[in-house]
Amino acid sequence: MFFLLDQKTKKTPWIILGLLLFVFSGTITTTAQTTRITEEVEAKPKTANLSTPKNPRKAVILSAILPGAGQVYNEKSWKVPILYAGFMADIYFIGYNNKRYVTFRDALFAFDDGEANQFPTLNRNALVRNIEYWRQNRDMTILLLLGIYALNLVDATVDAHLSGFDISDDLALKFEPSFENLSSSTTMVGLSLKLQFK
């Protein structure tokens, strides 16, 4: 299992995640610079969003294979460092909680064998409570890791579905006061909601 690996093997995922974070942060900078240069060169007035909608199936498959790839496909690469920061923080806490769990478990084994342990002031019940506490924390952080992965898939799918949504300036939703004459002596005052296409 992941927790029984030696120290050298434990560092490998951190190195891989760090390299991925570095690569994607470079992508964000390059994309931002390219966008700024293109906007300066093309000083045309903005028209409606005519980009083709993204394929949600492709976005979710990319994100399932490599978390964050669906966000890059959807041209939302600024989300990738946030995603990997969540993964790295959660992996750190999985390791921390597991280390505390193993420490108290070893102390309980030493207590049962009648040997000295790291926590001489704790009795057997206190050691068992600490073991259960740290094991529960470790298991919850593993579930949180699965939740972050699922959130990555959902975000890629929703972004792909909304990529074809029209957000141009040609749409307007306004609240306006409304005055209606019901009869010659009665006037109704209200609030109307108007959707305008320019």
mmCIF file of C-alpha atoms in Angstrom:
data_model
loop_
_atom_site.group_PDB
_atom_site.id
_atom_site.type_symbol
_atom_site.label_atom_id
_atom_site.label_comp_id
_atom_site.label_asym_id
_atom_site.label_seq_id
_atom_site.Cartn_x
_atom_site.Cartn_y
_atom_site.Cartn_z
ATOM 1 C CA MET A 1 0.000 0.000 0.000
ATOM 2 C CA PHE A 2 0.862 3.691 -0.283
ATOM 3 C CA PHE A 3 1.610 4.035 3.428
ATOM 4 C CA LEU A 4 4.070 1.174 3.660
ATOM 5 C CA LEU A 5 6.498 2.524 1.079
ATOM 6 C CA ASP A 6 9.985 3.621 2.036
ATOM 7 C CA GLN A 7 10.982 7.292 2.232
ATOM 8 C CA LYS A 8 12.529 7.464 -1.251
ATOM 9 C CA THR A 9 9.369 6.169 -2.917
ATOM 10 C CA LYS A 10 7.187 8.572 -0.895
ATOM 11 C CA LYS A 11 8.989 11.567 -2.404
ATOM 12 C CA THR A 12 8.259 10.503 -5.988
ATOM 13 C CA PRO A 13 4.573 11.656 -6.047
ATOM 14 C CA TRP A 14 5.587 15.024 -4.593
ATOM 15 C CA ILE A 15 8.206 15.488 -7.287
ATOM 16 C CA ILE A 16 5.725 14.548 -10.044
ATOM 17 C CA LEU A 17 3.025 16.861 -8.653
ATOM 18 C CA GLY A 18 5.547 19.693 -8.328
ATOM 19 C CA LEU A 19 6.659 19.260 -11.937
ATOM 20 C CA LEU A 20 3.050 19.223 -13.164
ATOM 21 C CA LEU A 21 2.292 22.376 -11.172
ATOM 22 C CA PHE A 22 5.365 24.064 -12.654
ATOM 23 C CA VAL A 23 4.396 23.070 -16.218
ATOM 24 C CA PHE A 24 0.798 24.259 -15.848
ATOM 25 C CA SER A 25 1.796 27.551 -14.213
ATOM 26 C CA GLY A 26 4.037 28.217 -17.228
ATOM 27 C CA THR A 27 1.058 27.492 -19.486
ATOM 28 C CA ILE A 28 -1.028 30.080 -17.649
ATOM 29 C CA THR A 29 1.624 32.778 -18.040
ATOM 30 C CA THR A 30 2.130 31.994 -21.720
ATOM 31 C CA THR A 31 -1.627 32.007 -22.382
ATOM 32 C CA ALA A 32 -2.099 35.335 -20.581
ATOM 33 C CA GLN A 33 0.778 36.960 -22.522
ATOM 34 C CA THR A 34 -0.500 35.592 -25.852
ATOM 35 C CA THR A 35 -4.013 36.833 -25.116
ATOM 36 C CA ARG A 36 -2.773 40.327 -24.215
ATOM 37 C CA ILE A 37 -0.651 40.558 -27.380
ATOM 38 C CA THR A 38 -3.533 39.356 -29.592
ATOM 39 C CA GLU A 39 -5.914 41.867 -28.024
ATOM 40 C CA GLU A 40 -3.485 44.711 -28.655
ATOM 41 C CA VAL A 41 -2.954 43.679 -32.291
ATOM 42 C CA GLU A 42 -6.646 43.131 -32.999
ATOM 43 C CA ALA A 43 -8.249 46.360 -31.862
ATOM 44 C CA LYS A 44 -11.638 45.263 -33.186
ATOM 45 C CA PRO A 45 -14.835 45.725 -31.217
ATOM 46 C CA LYS A 46 -15.947 42.578 -29.443
ATOM 47 C CA THR A 47 -18.796 40.642 -30.988
ATOM 48 C CA ALA A 48 -20.824 37.740 -29.686
ATOM 49 C CA ASN A 49 -19.004 34.687 -28.376
ATOM 50 C CA LEU A 50 -18.798 32.613 -31.542
ATOM 51 C CA SER A 51 -16.401 29.948 -30.288
ATOM 52 C CA THR A 52 -17.519 26.406 -30.784
ATOM 53 C CA PRO A 53 -18.773 24.651 -27.670
ATOM 54 C CA LYS A 54 -16.416 22.143 -26.093
ATOM 55 C CA ASN A 55 -17.183 18.428 -25.978
ATOM 56 C CA PRO A 56 -18.105 17.504 -22.356
ATOM 57 C CA ARG A 57 -17.249 13.832 -22.880
ATOM 58 C CA LYS A 58 -13.751 14.696 -24.102
ATOM 59 C CA ALA A 59 -13.257 17.115 -21.190
ATOM 60 C CA VAL A 60 -14.231 14.532 -18.576
ATOM 61 C CA ILE A 61 -12.095 11.802 -20.162
ATOM 62 C CA LEU A 62 -9.080 14.116 -20.237
ATOM 63 C CA SER A 63 -9.640 15.063 -16.594
ATOM 64 C CA ALA A 64 -10.079 11.421 -15.605
ATOM 65 C CA ILE A 65 -6.777 10.449 -17.209
ATOM 66 C CA LEU A 66 -4.820 13.478 -15.988
ATOM 67 C CA PRO A 67 -6.528 15.743 -13.454
ATOM 68 C CA GLY A 68 -6.567 19.287 -14.801
ATOM 69 C CA ALA A 69 -6.330 18.303 -18.467
ATOM 70 C CA GLY A 70 -10.062 18.890 -18.921
ATOM 71 C CA GLN A 71 -9.694 22.396 -17.514
ATOM 72 C CA VAL A 72 -6.868 23.106 -19.966
ATOM 73 C CA TYR A 73 -9.038 21.726 -22.799
ATOM 74 C CA ASN A 74 -11.834 24.088 -21.693
ATOM 75 C CA GLU A 75 -9.324 26.978 -21.726
ATOM 76 C CA LYS A 76 -9.623 27.462 -17.961
ATOM 77 C CA SER A 77 -6.033 26.610 -17.154
ATOM 78 C CA TRP A 78 -5.975 29.032 -14.201
ATOM 79 C CA LYS A 79 -7.850 26.335 -12.234
ATOM 80 C CA VAL A 80 -5.082 23.744 -12.599
ATOM 81 C CA PRO A 81 -2.689 25.132 -9.925
ATOM 82 C CA ILE A 82 -5.612 25.365 -7.489
ATOM 83 C CA LEU A 83 -6.528 21.756 -8.215
ATOM 84 C CA TYR A 84 -2.980 20.495 -7.739
ATOM 85 C CA ALA A 85 -2.527 22.575 -4.586
ATOM 86 C CA GLY A 86 -5.606 20.799 -3.215
ATOM 87 C CA PHE A 87 -4.178 17.417 -4.187
ATOM 88 C CA MET A 88 -0.771 18.164 -2.650
ATOM 89 C CA ALA A 89 -2.220 19.537 0.591
ATOM 90 C CA ASP A 90 -4.495 16.535 0.956
ATOM 91 C CA ILE A 91 -1.688 14.064 0.228
ATOM 92 C CA TYR A 92 0.418 15.814 2.878
ATOM 93 C CA PHE A 93 -2.347 15.434 5.468
ATOM 94 C CA ILE A 94 -2.871 11.781 4.526
ATOM 95 C CA GLY A 95 0.803 11.159 5.236
ATOM 96 C CA TYR A 96 0.738 13.188 8.465
ATOM 97 C CA ASN A 97 -2.347 11.427 9.826
ATOM 98 C CA ASN A 98 -0.963 8.027 8.850
ATOM 99 C CA LYS A 99 2.352 8.779 10.573
ATOM 100 C CA ARG A 100 0.536 9.702 13.805
ATOM 101 C CA TYR A 101 -1.636 6.574 13.489
ATOM 102 C CA VAL A 102 1.422 4.328 13.086
ATOM 103 C CA THR A 103 3.168 6.046 16.024
ATOM 104 C CA PHE A 104 0.277 5.379 18.403
ATOM 105 C CA ARG A 105 -0.240 1.862 17.025
ATOM 106 C CA ASP A 106 3.423 1.027 17.690
ATOM 107 C CA ALA A 107 3.092 2.523 21.176
ATOM 108 C CA LEU A 108 0.075 0.267 21.836
ATOM 109 C CA PHE A 109 1.971 -2.808 20.640
ATOM 110 C CA ALA A 110 4.866 -1.858 22.934
ATOM 111 C CA PHE A 111 2.433 -1.290 25.834
ATOM 112 C CA ASP A 112 0.858 -4.725 25.271
ATOM 113 C CA ASP A 113 4.307 -6.364 25.200
ATOM 114 C CA GLY A 114 5.219 -4.635 28.487
ATOM 115 C CA GLU A 115 7.961 -2.529 26.872
ATOM 116 C CA ALA A 116 8.516 1.221 27.268
ATOM 117 C CA ASN A 117 6.776 3.386 24.663
ATOM 118 C CA GLN A 118 6.823 7.046 23.554
ATOM 119 C CA PHE A 119 3.777 7.907 25.667
ATOM 120 C CA PRO A 120 4.425 6.609 29.203
ATOM 121 C CA THR A 121 1.621 8.716 30.716
ATOM 122 C CA LEU A 122 -1.100 7.186 28.514
ATOM 123 C CA ASN A 123 -2.915 4.005 29.500
ATOM 124 C CA ARG A 124 -4.181 1.377 27.043
ATOM 125 C CA ASN A 125 -7.599 3.067 26.563
ATOM 126 C CA ALA A 126 -5.989 6.423 25.736
ATOM 127 C CA LEU A 127 -3.683 4.763 23.204
ATOM 128 C CA VAL A 128 -6.645 2.975 21.576
ATOM 129 C CA ARG A 129 -8.606 6.267 21.405
ATOM 130 C CA ASN A 130 -5.642 7.996 19.736
ATOM 131 C CA ILE A 131 -5.262 5.136 17.254
ATOM 132 C CA GLU A 132 -8.925 5.375 16.312
ATOM 133 C CA TYR A 133 -8.755 9.185 16.072
ATOM 134 C CA TRP A 134 -5.759 9.258 13.736
ATOM 135 C CA ARG A 135 -7.056 6.361 11.641
ATOM 136 C CA GLN A 136 -10.390 8.155 11.227
ATOM 137 C CA ASN A 137 -8.585 11.376 10.218
ATOM 138 C CA ARG A 138 -6.473 9.481 7.691
ATOM 139 C CA ASP A 139 -9.533 7.779 6.200
ATOM 140 C CA MET A 140 -11.407 11.088 5.965
ATOM 141 C CA THR A 141 -8.518 12.750 4.153
ATOM 142 C CA ILE A 142 -8.427 9.824 1.708
ATOM 143 C CA LEU A 143 -12.141 10.390 1.065
ATOM 144 C CA LEU A 144 -11.406 14.104 0.626
ATOM 145 C CA LEU A 145 -8.822 13.184 -2.023
ATOM 146 C CA LEU A 146 -11.502 11.240 -3.881
ATOM 147 C CA GLY A 147 -13.823 14.250 -3.495
ATOM 148 C CA ILE A 148 -11.231 16.593 -5.017
ATOM 149 C CA TYR A 149 -10.808 14.175 -7.928
ATOM 150 C CA ALA A 150 -14.600 14.012 -8.428
ATOM 151 C CA LEU A 151 -14.828 17.815 -8.253
ATOM 152 C CA ASN A 152 -12.175 17.975 -10.979
ATOM 153 C CA LEU A 153 -14.365 15.780 -13.228
ATOM 154 C CA VAL A 154 -17.559 17.719 -12.473
ATOM 155 C CA ASP A 155 -15.852 21.071 -13.088
ATOM 156 C CA ALA A 156 -14.492 19.929 -16.460
ATOM 157 C CA THR A 157 -17.920 18.659 -17.517
ATOM 158 C CA VAL A 158 -19.814 21.778 -16.425
ATOM 159 C CA ASP A 159 -17.275 24.114 -18.056
ATOM 160 C CA ALA A 160 -17.544 22.181 -21.313
ATOM 161 C CA HIS A 161 -21.350 22.328 -21.222
ATOM 162 C CA LEU A 162 -21.324 26.078 -20.543
ATOM 163 C CA SER A 163 -18.626 26.885 -23.112
ATOM 164 C CA GLY A 164 -21.255 27.558 -25.794
ATOM 165 C CA PHE A 165 -23.415 29.710 -23.533
ATOM 166 C CA ASP A 166 -23.929 33.218 -24.964
ATOM 167 C CA ILE A 167 -22.539 35.845 -22.578
ATOM 168 C CA SER A 168 -22.210 38.672 -25.073
ATOM 169 C CA ASP A 169 -23.236 42.283 -24.498
ATOM 170 C CA ASP A 170 -26.185 41.768 -26.866
ATOM 171 C CA LEU A 171 -28.196 40.248 -24.025
ATOM 172 C CA ALA A 172 -29.695 42.385 -21.292
ATOM 173 C CA LEU A 173 -31.899 41.517 -18.328
ATOM 174 C CA LYS A 174 -33.396 44.570 -16.658
ATOM 175 C CA PHE A 175 -35.731 45.377 -13.792
ATOM 176 C CA GLU A 176 -37.914 48.369 -14.617
ATOM 177 C CA PRO A 177 -40.871 50.021 -12.917
ATOM 178 C CA SER A 178 -44.155 49.220 -14.573
ATOM 179 C CA PHE A 179 -47.335 51.325 -14.694
ATOM 180 C CA GLU A 180 -50.507 49.765 -16.089
ATOM 181 C CA ASN A 181 -53.952 51.327 -16.386
ATOM 182 C CA LEU A 182 -56.572 48.788 -15.404
ATOM 183 C CA SER A 183 -59.484 51.143 -15.769
ATOM 184 C CA SER A 184 -60.008 54.876 -16.045
ATOM 185 C CA SER A 185 -59.580 55.346 -12.305
ATOM 186 C CA THR A 186 -57.177 52.501 -11.319
ATOM 187 C CA THR A 187 -53.477 52.307 -12.055
ATOM 188 C CA MET A 188 -51.350 49.288 -11.156
ATOM 189 C CA VAL A 189 -47.754 49.938 -10.141
ATOM 190 C CA GLY A 190 -45.219 47.107 -10.218
ATOM 191 C CA LEU A 191 -41.825 45.875 -11.224
ATOM 192 C CA SER A 192 -41.223 44.203 -14.582
ATOM 193 C CA LEU A 193 -38.391 41.960 -15.671
ATOM 194 C CA LYS A 194 -37.390 42.476 -19.321
ATOM 195 C CA LEU A 195 -35.060 40.363 -21.422
ATOM 196 C CA GLN A 196 -33.741 42.330 -24.385
ATOM 197 C CA PHE A 197 -31.845 41.092 -27.432
ATOM 198 C CA LYS A 198 -29.898 43.939 -29.040
#
